[in-house]
XYZ file of C-alpha atoms in Angstrom:
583
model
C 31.124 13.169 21.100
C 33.413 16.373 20.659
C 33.311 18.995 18.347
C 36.242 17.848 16.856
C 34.803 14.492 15.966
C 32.189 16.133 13.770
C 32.360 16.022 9.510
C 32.705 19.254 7.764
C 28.826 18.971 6.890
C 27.880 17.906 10.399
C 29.848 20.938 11.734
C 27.701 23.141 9.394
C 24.683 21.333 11.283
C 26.178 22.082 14.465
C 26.312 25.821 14.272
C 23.006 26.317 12.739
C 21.876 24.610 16.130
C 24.120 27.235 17.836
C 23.747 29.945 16.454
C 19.525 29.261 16.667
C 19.550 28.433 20.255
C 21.893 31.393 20.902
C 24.114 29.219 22.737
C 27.404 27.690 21.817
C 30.030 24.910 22.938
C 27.114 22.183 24.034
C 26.359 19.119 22.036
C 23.510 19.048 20.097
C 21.206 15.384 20.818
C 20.470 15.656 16.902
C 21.608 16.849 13.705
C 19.506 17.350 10.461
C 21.143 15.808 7.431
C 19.737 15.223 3.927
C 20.771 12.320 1.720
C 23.477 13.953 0.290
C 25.284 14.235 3.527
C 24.726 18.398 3.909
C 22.919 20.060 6.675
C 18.880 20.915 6.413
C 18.873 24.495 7.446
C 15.761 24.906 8.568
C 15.438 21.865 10.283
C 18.501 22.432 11.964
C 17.541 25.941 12.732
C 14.665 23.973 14.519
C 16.310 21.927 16.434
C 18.311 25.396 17.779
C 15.179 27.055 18.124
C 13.715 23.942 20.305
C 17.533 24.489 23.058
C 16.385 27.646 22.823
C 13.038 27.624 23.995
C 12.117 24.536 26.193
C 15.710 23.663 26.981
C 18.155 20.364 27.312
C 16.321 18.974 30.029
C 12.942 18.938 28.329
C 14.323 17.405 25.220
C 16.543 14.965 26.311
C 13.608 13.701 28.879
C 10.820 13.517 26.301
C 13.306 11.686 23.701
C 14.566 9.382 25.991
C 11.005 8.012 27.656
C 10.901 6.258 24.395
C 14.210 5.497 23.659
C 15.169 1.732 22.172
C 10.951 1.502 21.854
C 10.528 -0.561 18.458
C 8.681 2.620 17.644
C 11.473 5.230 18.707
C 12.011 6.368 14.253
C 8.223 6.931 13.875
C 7.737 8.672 17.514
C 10.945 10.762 16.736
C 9.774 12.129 13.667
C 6.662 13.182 15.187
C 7.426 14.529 17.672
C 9.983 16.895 15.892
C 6.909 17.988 13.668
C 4.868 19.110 16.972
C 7.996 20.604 18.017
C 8.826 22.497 15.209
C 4.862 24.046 15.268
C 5.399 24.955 18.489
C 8.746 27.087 18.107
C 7.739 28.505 14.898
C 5.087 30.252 17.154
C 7.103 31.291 19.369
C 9.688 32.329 17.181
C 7.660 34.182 14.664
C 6.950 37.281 16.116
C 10.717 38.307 16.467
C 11.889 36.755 13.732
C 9.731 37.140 10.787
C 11.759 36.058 7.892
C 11.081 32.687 9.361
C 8.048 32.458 7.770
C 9.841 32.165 4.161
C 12.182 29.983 5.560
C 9.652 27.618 6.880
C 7.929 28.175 3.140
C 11.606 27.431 1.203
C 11.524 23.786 3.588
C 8.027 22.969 2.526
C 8.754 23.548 -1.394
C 11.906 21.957 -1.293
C 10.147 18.668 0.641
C 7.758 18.006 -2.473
C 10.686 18.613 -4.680
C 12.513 15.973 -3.446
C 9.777 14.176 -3.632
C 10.408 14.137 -7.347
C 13.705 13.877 -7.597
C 14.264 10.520 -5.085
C 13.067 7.200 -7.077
C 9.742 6.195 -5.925
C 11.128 2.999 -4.366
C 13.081 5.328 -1.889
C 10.180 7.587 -1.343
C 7.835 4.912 -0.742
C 10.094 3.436 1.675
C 9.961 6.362 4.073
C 7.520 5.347 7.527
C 3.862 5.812 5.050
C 2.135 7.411 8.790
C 5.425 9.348 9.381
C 5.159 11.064 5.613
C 1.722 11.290 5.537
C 1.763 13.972 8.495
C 5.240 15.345 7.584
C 2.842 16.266 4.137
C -0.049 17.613 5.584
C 2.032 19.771 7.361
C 4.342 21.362 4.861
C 1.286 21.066 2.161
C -0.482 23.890 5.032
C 2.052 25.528 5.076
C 1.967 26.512 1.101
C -1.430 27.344 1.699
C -2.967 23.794 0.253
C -5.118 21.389 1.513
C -3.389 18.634 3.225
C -5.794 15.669 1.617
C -6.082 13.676 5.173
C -8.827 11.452 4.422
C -9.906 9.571 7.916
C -10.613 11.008 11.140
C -7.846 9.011 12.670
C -5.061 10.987 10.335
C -7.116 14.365 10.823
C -7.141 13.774 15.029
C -3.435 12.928 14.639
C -2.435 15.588 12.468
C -4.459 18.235 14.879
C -2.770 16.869 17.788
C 0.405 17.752 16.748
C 0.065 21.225 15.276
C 0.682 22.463 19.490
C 0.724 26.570 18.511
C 2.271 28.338 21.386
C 2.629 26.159 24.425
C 5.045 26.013 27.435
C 7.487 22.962 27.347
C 5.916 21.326 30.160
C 2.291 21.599 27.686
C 4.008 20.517 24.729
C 5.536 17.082 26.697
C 2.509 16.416 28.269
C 0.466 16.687 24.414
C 3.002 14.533 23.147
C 2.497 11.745 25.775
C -1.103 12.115 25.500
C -1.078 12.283 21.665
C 1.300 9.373 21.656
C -1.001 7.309 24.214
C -4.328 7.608 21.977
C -2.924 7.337 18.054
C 0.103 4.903 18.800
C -1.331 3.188 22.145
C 2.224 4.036 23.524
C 1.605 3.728 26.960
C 5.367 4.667 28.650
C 6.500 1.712 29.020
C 9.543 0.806 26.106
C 8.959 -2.368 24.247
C 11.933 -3.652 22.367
C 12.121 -6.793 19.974
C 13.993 -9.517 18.660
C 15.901 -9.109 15.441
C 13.200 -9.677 12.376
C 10.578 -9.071 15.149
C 8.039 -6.425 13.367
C 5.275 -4.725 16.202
C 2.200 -3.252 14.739
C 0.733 -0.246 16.086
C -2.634 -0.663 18.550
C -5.125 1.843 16.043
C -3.766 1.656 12.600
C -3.046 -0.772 9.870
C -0.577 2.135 8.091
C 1.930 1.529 11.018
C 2.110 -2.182 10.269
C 2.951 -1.867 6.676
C 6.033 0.337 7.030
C 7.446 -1.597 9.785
C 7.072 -4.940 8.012
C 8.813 -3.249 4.893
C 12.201 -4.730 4.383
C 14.196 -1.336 3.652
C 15.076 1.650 5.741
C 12.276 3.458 7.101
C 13.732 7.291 7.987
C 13.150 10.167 5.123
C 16.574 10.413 3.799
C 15.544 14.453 2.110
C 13.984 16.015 5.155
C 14.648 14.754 8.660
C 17.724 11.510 8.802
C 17.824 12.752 12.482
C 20.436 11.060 13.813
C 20.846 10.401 17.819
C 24.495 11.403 19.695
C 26.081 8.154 20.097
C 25.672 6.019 23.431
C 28.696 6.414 25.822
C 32.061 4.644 24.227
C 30.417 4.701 20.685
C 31.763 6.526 18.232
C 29.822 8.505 15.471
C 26.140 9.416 15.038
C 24.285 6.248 15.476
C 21.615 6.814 12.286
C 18.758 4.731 11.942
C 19.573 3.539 8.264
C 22.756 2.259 9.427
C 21.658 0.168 11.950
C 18.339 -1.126 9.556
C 21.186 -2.124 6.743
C 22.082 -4.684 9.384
C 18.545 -6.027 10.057
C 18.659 -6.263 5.623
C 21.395 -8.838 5.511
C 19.955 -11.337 8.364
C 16.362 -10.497 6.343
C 17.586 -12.950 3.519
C 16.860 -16.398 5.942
C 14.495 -17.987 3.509
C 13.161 -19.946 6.157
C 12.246 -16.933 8.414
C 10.700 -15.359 5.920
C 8.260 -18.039 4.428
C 7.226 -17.987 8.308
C 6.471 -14.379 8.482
C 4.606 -14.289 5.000
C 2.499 -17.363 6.396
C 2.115 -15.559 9.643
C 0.915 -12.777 8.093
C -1.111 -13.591 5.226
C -2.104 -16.683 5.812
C -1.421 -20.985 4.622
C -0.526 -21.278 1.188
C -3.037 -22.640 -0.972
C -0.328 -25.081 -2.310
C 0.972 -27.501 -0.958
C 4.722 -27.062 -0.632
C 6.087 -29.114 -3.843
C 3.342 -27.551 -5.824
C 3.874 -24.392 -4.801
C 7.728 -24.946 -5.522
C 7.026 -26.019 -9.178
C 5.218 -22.737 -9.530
C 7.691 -20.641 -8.696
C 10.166 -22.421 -10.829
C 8.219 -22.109 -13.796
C 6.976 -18.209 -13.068
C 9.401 -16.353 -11.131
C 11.696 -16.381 -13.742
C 13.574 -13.554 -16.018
C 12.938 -10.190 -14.471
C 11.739 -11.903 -11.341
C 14.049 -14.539 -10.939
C 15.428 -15.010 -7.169
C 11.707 -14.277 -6.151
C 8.748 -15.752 -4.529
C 5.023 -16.549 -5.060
C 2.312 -17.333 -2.278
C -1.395 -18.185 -2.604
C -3.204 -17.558 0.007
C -6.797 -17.287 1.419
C -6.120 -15.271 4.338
C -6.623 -18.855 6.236
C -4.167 -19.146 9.616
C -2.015 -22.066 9.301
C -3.055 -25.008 11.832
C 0.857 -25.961 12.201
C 1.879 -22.853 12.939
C 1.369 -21.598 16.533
C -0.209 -18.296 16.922
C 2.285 -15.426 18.368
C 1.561 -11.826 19.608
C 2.451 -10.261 16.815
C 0.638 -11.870 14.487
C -3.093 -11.886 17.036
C -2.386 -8.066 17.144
C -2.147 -8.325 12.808
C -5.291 -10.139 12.584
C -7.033 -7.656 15.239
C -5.133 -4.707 12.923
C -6.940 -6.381 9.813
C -9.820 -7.053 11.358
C -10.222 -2.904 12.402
C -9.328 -2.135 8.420
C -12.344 -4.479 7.584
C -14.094 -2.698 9.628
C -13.620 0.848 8.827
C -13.898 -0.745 4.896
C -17.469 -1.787 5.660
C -18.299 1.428 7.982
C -17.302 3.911 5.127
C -19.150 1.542 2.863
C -22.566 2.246 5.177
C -21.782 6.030 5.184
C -21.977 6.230 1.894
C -24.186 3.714 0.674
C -26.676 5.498 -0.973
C -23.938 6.795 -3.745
C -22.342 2.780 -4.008
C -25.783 1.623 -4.308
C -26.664 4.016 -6.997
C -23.301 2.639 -8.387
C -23.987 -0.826 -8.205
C -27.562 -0.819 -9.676
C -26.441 1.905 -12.697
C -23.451 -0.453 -13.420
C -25.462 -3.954 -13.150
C -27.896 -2.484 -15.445
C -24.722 -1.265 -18.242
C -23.382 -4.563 -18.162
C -26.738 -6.632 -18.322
C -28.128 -4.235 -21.412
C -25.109 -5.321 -22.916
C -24.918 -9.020 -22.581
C -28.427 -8.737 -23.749
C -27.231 -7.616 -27.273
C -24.081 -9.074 -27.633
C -24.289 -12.538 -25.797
C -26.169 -15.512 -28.257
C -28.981 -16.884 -26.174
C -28.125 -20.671 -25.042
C -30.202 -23.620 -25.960
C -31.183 -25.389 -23.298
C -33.322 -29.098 -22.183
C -37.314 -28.440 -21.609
C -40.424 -30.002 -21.650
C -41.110 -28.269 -25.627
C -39.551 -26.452 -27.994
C -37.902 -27.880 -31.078
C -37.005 -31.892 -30.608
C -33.751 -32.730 -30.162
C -33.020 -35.986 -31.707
C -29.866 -36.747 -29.578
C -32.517 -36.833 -26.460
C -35.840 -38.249 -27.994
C -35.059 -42.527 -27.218
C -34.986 -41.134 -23.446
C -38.694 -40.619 -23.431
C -39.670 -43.759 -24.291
C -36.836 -45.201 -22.236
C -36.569 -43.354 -18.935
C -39.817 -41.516 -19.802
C -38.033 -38.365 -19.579
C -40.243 -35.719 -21.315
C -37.804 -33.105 -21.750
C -36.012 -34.208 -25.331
C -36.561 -30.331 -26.309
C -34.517 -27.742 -26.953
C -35.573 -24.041 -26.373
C -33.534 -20.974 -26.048
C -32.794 -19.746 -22.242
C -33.995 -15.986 -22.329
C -31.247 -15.600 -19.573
C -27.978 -14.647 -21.669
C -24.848 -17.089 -20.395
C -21.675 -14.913 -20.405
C -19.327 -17.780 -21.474
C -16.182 -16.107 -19.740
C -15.066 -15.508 -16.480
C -13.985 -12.207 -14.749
C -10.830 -11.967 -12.207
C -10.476 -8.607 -10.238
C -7.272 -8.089 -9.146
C -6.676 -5.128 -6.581
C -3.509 -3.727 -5.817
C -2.441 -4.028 -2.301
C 0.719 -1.910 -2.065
C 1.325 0.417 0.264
C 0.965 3.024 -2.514
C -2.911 2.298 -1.631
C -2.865 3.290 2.007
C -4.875 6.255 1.690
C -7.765 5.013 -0.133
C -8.239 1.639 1.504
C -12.383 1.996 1.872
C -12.645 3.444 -1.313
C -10.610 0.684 -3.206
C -12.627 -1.901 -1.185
C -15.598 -0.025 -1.862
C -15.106 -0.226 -5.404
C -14.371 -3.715 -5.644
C -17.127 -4.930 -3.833
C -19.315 -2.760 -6.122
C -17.437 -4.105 -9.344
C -17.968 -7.761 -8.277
C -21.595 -7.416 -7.541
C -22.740 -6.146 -10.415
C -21.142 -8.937 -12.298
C -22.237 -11.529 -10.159
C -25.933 -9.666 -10.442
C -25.672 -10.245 -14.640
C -24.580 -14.244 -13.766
C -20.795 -13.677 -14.683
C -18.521 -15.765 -12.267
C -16.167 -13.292 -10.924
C -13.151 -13.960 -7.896
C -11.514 -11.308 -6.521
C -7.906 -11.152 -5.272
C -5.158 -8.366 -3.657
C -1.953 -8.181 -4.155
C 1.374 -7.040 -2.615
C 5.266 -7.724 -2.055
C 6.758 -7.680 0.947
C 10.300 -9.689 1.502
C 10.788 -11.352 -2.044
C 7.584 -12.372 -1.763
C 4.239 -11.527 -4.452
C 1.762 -12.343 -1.968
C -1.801 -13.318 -3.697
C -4.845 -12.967 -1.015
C -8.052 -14.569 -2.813
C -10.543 -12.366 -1.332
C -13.350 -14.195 -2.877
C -13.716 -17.446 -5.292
C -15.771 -17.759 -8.249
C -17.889 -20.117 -6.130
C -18.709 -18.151 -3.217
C -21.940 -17.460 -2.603
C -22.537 -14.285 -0.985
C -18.559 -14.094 -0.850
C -18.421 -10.461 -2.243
C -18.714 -9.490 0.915
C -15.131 -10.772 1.817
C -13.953 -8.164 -0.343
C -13.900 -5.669 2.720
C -11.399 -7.548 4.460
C -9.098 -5.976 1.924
C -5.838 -4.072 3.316
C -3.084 -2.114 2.040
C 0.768 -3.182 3.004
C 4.128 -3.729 1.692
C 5.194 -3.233 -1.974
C 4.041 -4.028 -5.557
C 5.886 -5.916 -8.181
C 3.126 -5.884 -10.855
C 4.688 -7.584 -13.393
C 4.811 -10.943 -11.208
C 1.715 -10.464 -10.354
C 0.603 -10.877 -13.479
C 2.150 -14.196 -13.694
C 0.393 -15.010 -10.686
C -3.049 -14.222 -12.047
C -2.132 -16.308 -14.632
C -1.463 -19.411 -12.951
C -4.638 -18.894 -10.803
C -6.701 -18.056 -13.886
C -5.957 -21.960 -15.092
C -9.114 -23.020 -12.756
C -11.522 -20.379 -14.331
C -14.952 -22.193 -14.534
C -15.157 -20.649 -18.609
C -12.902 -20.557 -21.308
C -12.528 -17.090 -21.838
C -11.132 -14.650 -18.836
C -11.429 -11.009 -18.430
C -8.679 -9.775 -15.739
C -9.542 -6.208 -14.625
C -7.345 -4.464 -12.354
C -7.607 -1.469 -10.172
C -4.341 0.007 -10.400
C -2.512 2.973 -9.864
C 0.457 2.257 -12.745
C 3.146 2.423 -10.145
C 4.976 -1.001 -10.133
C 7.523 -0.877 -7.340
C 9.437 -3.575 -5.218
C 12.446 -3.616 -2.649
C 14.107 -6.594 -4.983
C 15.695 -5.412 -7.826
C 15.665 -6.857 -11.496
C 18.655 -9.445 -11.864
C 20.908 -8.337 -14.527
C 21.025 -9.988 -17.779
C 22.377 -10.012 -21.362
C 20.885 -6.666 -21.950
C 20.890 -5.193 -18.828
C 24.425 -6.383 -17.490
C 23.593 -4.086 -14.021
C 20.662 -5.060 -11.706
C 18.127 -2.611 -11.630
C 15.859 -1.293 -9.050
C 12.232 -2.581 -9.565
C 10.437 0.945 -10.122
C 10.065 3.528 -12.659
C 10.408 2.959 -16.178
C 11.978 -0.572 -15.629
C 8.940 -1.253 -13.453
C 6.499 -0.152 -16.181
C 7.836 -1.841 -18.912
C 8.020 -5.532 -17.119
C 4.626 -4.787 -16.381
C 3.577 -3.844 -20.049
C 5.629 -7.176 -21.179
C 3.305 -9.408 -19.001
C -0.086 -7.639 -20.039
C 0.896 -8.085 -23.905
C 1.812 -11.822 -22.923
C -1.440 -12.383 -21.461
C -2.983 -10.814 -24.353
C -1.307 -13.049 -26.875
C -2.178 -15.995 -24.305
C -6.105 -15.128 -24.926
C -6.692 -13.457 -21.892
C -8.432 -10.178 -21.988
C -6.268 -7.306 -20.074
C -8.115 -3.850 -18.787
C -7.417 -1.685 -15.902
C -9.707 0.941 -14.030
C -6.936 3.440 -13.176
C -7.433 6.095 -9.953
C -4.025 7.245 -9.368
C -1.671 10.482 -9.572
C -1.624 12.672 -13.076
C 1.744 12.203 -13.248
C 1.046 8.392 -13.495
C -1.219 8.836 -16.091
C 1.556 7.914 -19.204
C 2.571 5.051 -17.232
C -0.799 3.770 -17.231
C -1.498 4.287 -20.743
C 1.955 2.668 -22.090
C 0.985 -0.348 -19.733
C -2.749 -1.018 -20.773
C -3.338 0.860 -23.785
C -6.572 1.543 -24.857
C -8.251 -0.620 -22.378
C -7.888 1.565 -19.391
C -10.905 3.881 -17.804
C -9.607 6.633 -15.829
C -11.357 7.851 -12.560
C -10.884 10.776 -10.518
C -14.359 9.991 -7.921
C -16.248 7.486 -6.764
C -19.458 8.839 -8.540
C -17.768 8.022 -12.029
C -17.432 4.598 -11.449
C -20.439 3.426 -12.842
C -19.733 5.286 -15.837
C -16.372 4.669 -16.332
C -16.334 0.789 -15.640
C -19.282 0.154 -17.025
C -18.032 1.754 -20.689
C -15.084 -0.457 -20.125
C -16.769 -3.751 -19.240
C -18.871 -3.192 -22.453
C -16.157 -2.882 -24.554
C -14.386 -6.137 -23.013
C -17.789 -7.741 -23.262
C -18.093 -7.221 -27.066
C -14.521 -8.528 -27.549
C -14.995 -11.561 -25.690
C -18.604 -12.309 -27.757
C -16.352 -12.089 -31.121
């Protein structure tokens, strides 16, 4: 592509890369844009910097070895994150107003954080932002909150300091080999195909998201078009295309069942559903009940064994961190059994119950004499009977990536201690991916020793709360009592890739997030509320969340910052939905 060929902006792009690398007149294998369509100078002042110091051979080598690889976007934005650490170093010494250049990038990358809607943030590559976060939060001179050892290792591996081209390649290949399980070889796939990575479940969930998956504020790195192309080829251009074919219905009920599991419906059933729920705000989208059961119809594939070995990993890292720790969850669990038993204790009416004596009940006594039955007594059962039922619903959504053990950790702790005080509880995730609410029953009310189920839970896709609701609702229909409690652990942040339809009010569809997302979601709690169904929420999210939250569930919402206020927190709010429901 020649110079001339370039935009005004992209020029601008092009002699920052020039005028870094101290070279002029070549053209530059990438170009730094923002959303707005102008240049990112430091980022483009890195890409100079990189001509500059390991040369066009190195880069064009290292980018090409995994060029057309279903993973090219995610390995392309890491590796310009190792690069960029490595000529920094180099760099620095000469140059030192650098530094406050590097500093001006990291500040303006959280401010756009705040600026772009959260469905366009949370659409970036989740593994991709997580590092790009770490990295820029370091560089103000904060923690960068990496959680596992897996994200720490990674994040390590690419901070490469002051290293020779040749070094930096062969850290990239290794680093590459061990956290993505890229092993050289280029693996391409069929339109609508999705690959997951070998080591982490994060990978999985931004791949199967149906949006663009580049950062559109920091680094839309576009690649120099292939010979007789015109243009830069950029990666949300050619993942707009992959959109419009995403809409086969057919396809996509296929990959939902492939990845989550048979629906618990039978097809008609599950069709009536939908008709009479995904309606209004959600009309155009789509329910499905699943147990996390593989469908016998439906012949397994490759991607979706390598899902259920992903899953399978998440479970176990859920139950791992679960045994690390499990002197504080036990603590929990026996602190917050003992709140909610105390309680039932004084507000639940003992139950009269058959026995052998007591006070005669005269609706029993002919079946002495009849059957000779001896028990024609009544006398009250010490045990307290709750007389309502308790539905846990987690939130699945990609939002939750970062905390899967502890959100597993806290639901299998929640559900014990209910099912320790006799209170039938089932537990269920949630997420969106495609048009699709997807409802994973992690455990039934029935399930004996099924709490520990709850650890398969995962993170992945989006969240459209407000259907989710309705959901819960239809499920709620079997509850073995007549009253229901539906607690949530939530972090207020309803988002989805489908947008609200327009109607009379709102002649303009509107993007699923924000305050639009809030409010649908504060519609269905009050309807559930005037349906009889009690609503709370144990809320561990963001501060900035916090008013979200509040407008959503009101006054029946605990807030928690740590695991070790669980007990407390839940357990104030299970008593207070415990004396409602004895009224």
């Amino acid at each position: 592509m020649g110079v001339q060929t370039y935009s005004a902006q992209q020029r601008r792009a092009v002699n920052l890369i020039w005028a870094a690398a101290g070279e002029y007149g070549f053209e530059p294998k990438f170009l730094a844009m923002k959303t707005d369509g102008t240049p990112d100078f430091y980022m483009n002042f890195v890409i100079g910097l990189v001509y500059k110091w390991f040369g066009r051979d190195m880069l064009e080598r290292l980018f090409d070895s995994w060029l057309g690889d279903v993973r090219q976007a995610v390995m392309d934005d890491l590796a310009w994150l190792a690069l960029e650490s490595a000529v920094y170093q180099k760099e620095l010494p000469g140059r030192p107003a650098l530094e406050e250049l590097r500093q001006d990038h990291a500040r303006e990358f959280f401010a756009m954080e705040y600026q772009t809607s959260r469905q366009e943030w949370m659409a970036r590559n989740q593994l991709v932002y997580s590092m790009q976060a770490a990295r820029w939060k370091n560089v103000l001179g904060k923690p960068d909150r990496l959680v596992t050892p897996w994200d720490k290792g990674l994040y390590r591996a690419l901070c490469c300091g002051d290293v020779s081209g040749e070094e930096l390649e062969q850290a990239l290949r290794a680093c590459f080999r061990k956290y993505l399980g890229f092993d050289g070889k280029v693996r391409t796939k069929a339109e609508l195909r999705l690959h997951f990575d070998n080591r982490r479940w994060i990978a999985f969930m931004t791949k199967m998201a149906p949006t663009e998956l580049v950062r559109t504020d920091d680094l839309a790195i576009g690649r120099a078009a292939h010979a007789g192309q015109a243009g830069l080829v950029r990666a949300a251009d050619a993942l707009r295309s992959m959109l419009r074919s995403n809409e086969r219905a057919e396809a996509d009920r296929a990959y939902i069942q492939r990845c989550f599991g048979r629906s618990m419906y039978a097809p008609k059933q599950l069709s009536a559903i939908e008709q009479q729920r995904c309606t209004g705000n959600h009309l155009g989208c789509r329910l499905w009940f699943t147990r996390g059961d593989p469908a016998a119809d439906v012949p397994p594939s490759s991607d979706s064994q390598q899902l259920y070995e992903q899953a399978a990993e998440q479970a176990r890292l859920n139950r791992a961190a679960y045994a690390e720790n499990s002197e504080l969850y036990e603590s929990a669990l026996l602190r917050l059994t003992e709140q909610i038993r105390n309680c039932m204790l004084v507000h639940q009416q003992p139950e009269a119950v058959t026995a052998r004596q007591g006070w005669v009940d005269g609706a029993r006594v002919w079946r002495e004499p009849v059957l000779g039955d001896d028990r024609v007594f009544l006398r009250q059962d010490q045990e307290p009977k709750p007389g309502f039922s308790v539905d846990l619903l987690l939130d699945g959504s990609a939002s939750r990536l970062h905390c899967q053990e502890t959100i597993a950790a806290q639901g299998y702790i929640l559900a014990k201690s209910l099912l320790n005080c006799g209170i039938p509880v089932r537990v269920t995730s949630f997420c969106s991916l495609r048009g699709y609410t997807v409802l994973r029953v992690l455990k039934e009310y029935g399930d004996k020793q099924g709490e520990r189920r709850i650890f398969d839970y995962f993170a992945a896709g989006w969240n459209r709360d407000g259907l989710a609701l309705r959901g819960m609702e239809e499920l709620m229909q079997s509850a073995p009592a007549e009253k229901h409690l539906l607690l949530i652990l939530t972090d207020a942040n309803p988002d989805d890739s489908h947008r609200i339809p327009p109607n009379g009010k709102n002649p303009i569809s509107r993007e699923y997030d924000g305050k639009a997302g809030v409010e649908d979601t504060a519609d269905e709690v009050r309807d559930l509320r005037r349906r009889g169904i009690r609503v709370a929420a144990i809320f561990m999210g963001e501060q900035d969340s916090v008013p979200a939250a509040d407008r959503i569930y009101g006054k029946d919402l605990a807030r928690i910052r740590r695991m070790d206020q669980l007990a407390q927190a839940a357990g104030r709010l299970i008593q207070d939905q415990i004396r409602e429901l004895a009224n």
